C-alpha positions as a LaTeX table, in Angstrom:
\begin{tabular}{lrrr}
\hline
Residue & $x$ (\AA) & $y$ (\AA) & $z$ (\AA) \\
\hline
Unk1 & 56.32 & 111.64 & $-3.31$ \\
Unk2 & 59.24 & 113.87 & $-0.80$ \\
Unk3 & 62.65 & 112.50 & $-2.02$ \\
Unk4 & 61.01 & 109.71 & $-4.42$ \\
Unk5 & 64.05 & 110.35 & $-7.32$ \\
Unk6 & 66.09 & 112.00 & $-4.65$ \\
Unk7 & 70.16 & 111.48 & $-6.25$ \\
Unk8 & 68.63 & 108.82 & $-8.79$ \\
Unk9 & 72.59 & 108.78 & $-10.22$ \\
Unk10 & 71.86 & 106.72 & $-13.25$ \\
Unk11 & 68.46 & 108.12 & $-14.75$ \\
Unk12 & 68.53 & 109.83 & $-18.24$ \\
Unk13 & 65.12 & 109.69 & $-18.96$ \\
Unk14 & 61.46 & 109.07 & $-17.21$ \\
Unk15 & 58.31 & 108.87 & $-17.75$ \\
Unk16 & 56.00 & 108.91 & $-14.98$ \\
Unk17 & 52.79 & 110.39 & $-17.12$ \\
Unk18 & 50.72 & 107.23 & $-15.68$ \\
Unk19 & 51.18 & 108.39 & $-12.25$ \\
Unk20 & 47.61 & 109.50 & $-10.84$ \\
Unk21 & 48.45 & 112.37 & $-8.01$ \\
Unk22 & 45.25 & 114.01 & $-7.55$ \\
Unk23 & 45.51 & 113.80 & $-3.87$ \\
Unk24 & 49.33 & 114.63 & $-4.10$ \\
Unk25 & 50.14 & 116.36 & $-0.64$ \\
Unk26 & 54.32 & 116.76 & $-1.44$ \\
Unk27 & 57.01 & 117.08 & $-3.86$ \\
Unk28 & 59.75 & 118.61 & $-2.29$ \\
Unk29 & 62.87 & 117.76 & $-3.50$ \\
Unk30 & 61.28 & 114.80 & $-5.96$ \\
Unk31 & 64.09 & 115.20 & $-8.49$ \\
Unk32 & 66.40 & 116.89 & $-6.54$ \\
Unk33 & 69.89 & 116.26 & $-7.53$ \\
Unk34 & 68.92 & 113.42 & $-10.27$ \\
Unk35 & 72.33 & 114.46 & $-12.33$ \\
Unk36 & 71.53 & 112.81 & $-15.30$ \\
Unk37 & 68.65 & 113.05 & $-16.09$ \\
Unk38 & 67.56 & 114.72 & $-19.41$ \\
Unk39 & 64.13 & 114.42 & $-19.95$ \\
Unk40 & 61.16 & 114.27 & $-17.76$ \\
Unk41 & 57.48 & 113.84 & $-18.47$ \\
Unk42 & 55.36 & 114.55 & $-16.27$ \\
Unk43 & 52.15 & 115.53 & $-18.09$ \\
Unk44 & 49.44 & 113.94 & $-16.06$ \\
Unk45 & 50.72 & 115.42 & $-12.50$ \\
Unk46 & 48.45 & 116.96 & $-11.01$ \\
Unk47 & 50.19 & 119.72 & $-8.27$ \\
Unk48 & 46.89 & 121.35 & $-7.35$ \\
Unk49 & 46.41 & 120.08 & $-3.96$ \\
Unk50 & 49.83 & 121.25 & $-2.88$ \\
Unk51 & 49.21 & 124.48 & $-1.09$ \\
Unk52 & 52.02 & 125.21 & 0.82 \\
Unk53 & 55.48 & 126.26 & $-0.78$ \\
Unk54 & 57.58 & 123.79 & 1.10 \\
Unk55 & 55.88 & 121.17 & $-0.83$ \\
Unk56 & 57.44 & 121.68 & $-4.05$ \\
Unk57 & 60.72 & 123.12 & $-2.79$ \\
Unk58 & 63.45 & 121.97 & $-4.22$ \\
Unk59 & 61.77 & 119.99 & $-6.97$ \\
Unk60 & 63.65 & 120.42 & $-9.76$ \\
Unk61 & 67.30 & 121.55 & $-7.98$ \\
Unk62 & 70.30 & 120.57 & $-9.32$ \\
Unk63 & 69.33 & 118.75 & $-12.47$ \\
Unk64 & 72.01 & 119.97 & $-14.62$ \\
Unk65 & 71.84 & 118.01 & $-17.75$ \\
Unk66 & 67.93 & 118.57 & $-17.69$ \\
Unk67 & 67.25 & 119.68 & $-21.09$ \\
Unk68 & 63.23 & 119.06 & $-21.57$ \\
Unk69 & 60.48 & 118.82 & $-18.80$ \\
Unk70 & 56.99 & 117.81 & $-19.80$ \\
Unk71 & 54.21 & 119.38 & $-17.51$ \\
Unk72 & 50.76 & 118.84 & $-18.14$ \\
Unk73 & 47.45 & 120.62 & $-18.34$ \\
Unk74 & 47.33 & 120.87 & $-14.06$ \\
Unk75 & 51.05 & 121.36 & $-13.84$ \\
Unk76 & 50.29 & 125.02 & $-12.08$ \\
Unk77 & 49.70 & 125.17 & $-8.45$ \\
Unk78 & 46.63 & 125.96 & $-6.90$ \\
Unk79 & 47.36 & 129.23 & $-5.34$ \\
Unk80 & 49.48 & 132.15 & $-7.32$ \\
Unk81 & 51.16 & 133.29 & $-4.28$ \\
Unk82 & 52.89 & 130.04 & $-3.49$ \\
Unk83 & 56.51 & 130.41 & $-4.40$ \\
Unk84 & 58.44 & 127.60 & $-3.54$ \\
Unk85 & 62.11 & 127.83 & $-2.20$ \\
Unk86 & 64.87 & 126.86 & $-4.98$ \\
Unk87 & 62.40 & 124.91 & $-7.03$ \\
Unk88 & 64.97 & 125.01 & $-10.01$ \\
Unk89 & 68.17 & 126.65 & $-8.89$ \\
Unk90 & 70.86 & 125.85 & $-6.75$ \\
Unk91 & 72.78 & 128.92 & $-5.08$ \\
Unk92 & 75.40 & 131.07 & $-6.97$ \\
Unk93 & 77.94 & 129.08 & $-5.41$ \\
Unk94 & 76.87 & 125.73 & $-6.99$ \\
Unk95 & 76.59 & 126.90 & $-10.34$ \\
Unk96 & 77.85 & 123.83 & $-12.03$ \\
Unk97 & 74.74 & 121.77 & $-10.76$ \\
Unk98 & 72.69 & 124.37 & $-11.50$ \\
Unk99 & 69.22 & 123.17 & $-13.40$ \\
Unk100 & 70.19 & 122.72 & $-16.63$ \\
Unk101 & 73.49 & 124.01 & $-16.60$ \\
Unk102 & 75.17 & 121.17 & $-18.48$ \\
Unk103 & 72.76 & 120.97 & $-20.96$ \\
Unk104 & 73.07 & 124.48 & $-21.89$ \\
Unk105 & 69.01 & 124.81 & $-22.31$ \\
Unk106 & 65.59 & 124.40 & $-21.19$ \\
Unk107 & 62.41 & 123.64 & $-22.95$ \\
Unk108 & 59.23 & 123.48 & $-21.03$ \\
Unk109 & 56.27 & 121.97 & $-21.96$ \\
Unk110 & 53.41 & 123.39 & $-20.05$ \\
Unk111 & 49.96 & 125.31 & $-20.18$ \\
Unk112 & 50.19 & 129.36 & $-20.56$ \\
Unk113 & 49.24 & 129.65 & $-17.22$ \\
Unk114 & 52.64 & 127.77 & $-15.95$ \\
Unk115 & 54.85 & 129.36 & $-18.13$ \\
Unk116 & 53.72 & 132.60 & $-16.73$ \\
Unk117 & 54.00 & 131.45 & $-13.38$ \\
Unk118 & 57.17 & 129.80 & $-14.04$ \\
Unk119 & 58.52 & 133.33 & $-16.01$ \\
Unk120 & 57.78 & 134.91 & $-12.47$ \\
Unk121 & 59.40 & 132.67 & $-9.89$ \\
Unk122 & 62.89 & 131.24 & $-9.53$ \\
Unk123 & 63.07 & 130.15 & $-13.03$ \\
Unk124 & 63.64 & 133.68 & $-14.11$ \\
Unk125 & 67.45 & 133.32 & $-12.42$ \\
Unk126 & 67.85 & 130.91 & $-14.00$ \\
Unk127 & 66.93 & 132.38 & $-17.70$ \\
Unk128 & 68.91 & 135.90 & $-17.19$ \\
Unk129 & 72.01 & 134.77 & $-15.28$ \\
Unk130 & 71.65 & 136.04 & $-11.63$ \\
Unk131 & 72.48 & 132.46 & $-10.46$ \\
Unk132 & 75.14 & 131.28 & $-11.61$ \\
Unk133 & 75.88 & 134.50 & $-13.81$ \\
Unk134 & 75.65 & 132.32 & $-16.66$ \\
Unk135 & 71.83 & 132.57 & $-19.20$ \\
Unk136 & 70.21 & 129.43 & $-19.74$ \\
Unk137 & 67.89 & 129.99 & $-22.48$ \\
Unk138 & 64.36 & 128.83 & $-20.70$ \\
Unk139 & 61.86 & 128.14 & $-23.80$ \\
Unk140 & 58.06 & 127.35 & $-23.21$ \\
Unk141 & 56.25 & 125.18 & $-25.50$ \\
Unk142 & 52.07 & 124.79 & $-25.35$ \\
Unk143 & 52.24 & 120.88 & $-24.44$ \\
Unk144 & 49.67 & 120.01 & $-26.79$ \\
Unk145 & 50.09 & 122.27 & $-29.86$ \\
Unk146 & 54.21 & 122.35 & $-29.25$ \\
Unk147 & 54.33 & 125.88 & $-30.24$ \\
Unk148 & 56.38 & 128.53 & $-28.57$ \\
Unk149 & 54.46 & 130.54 & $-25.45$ \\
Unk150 & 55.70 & 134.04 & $-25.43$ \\
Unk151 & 56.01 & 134.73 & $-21.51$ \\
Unk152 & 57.55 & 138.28 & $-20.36$ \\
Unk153 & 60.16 & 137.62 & $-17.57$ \\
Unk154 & 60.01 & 139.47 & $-14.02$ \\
Unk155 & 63.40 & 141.41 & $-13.52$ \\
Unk156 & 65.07 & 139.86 & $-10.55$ \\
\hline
\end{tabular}
């Protein structure tokens, strides 16, 4: 699934929760630079055969009017040290197609486990500023209860 959305121009919403991906081997740059999209659900991805961090890089980059992202119960990878380059962000010098940028907020819909995973990787940059220098608020949401899921940031 490399480059599947890749500069989709014209998308403002999807739903690809009936895609089956257990044997899912990449997702870098999937989304990558879909500028108008807003919502993505995603719940029944499955990202736990990826185990290398080049294949989720650059998932999510440069989505700025992203404003909700739907991640399901296997949305976290299968190894805790893989970190994938820029899965959110662009650079400090492309702040204005930064994720979510445009949309002035984030909510993701995930498991506890992602949100803590996501709180420690490159979404954190995102949430305080360092990219960009300006906050996006980054709110996590249980995906089945839709309550909030406190998650304590790593400092960058």
């Amino acid at each position: 699934m490399k480059y599947m959305f890749y500069r989709c121009q014209s998308l403002k919403e999807l739903d690809i929760d009936s895609f089956a991906t257990p044997k899912l081997t990449s997702a870098s740059n999937m989304f990558n630079k879909t500028l108008k999209l807003e919502v993505l659900k995603m719940t029944n991805f499955d990202f736990s055969s990826l185990t290398t961090s080049s294949s989720m890089s650059y998932m999510f980059y440069q989505m700025p009017f992203l404003k909700e992202l739907h991640l399901g119960e296997k949305g976290h990878t299968a190894s805790a040290s893989l970190y994938p380059s820029n899965f959110f962000l662009a650079s400090s010098n492309a702040a204005g197609v930064r994720t979510a940028s445009s949309s002035g907020k984030l909510d993701i819909y995930c498991t506890k486990t992602d949100a803590d995973w996501l709180s420690k990787n490159d979404m954190r940059w995102i949430n305080s500023g360092y990219s960009g220098k300006k906050a996006i608020p980054v709110t996590f949401y249980d995906y089945l209860t839709k309550e909030v899921i406190p998650v304590t940031w790593r400092a960058n």
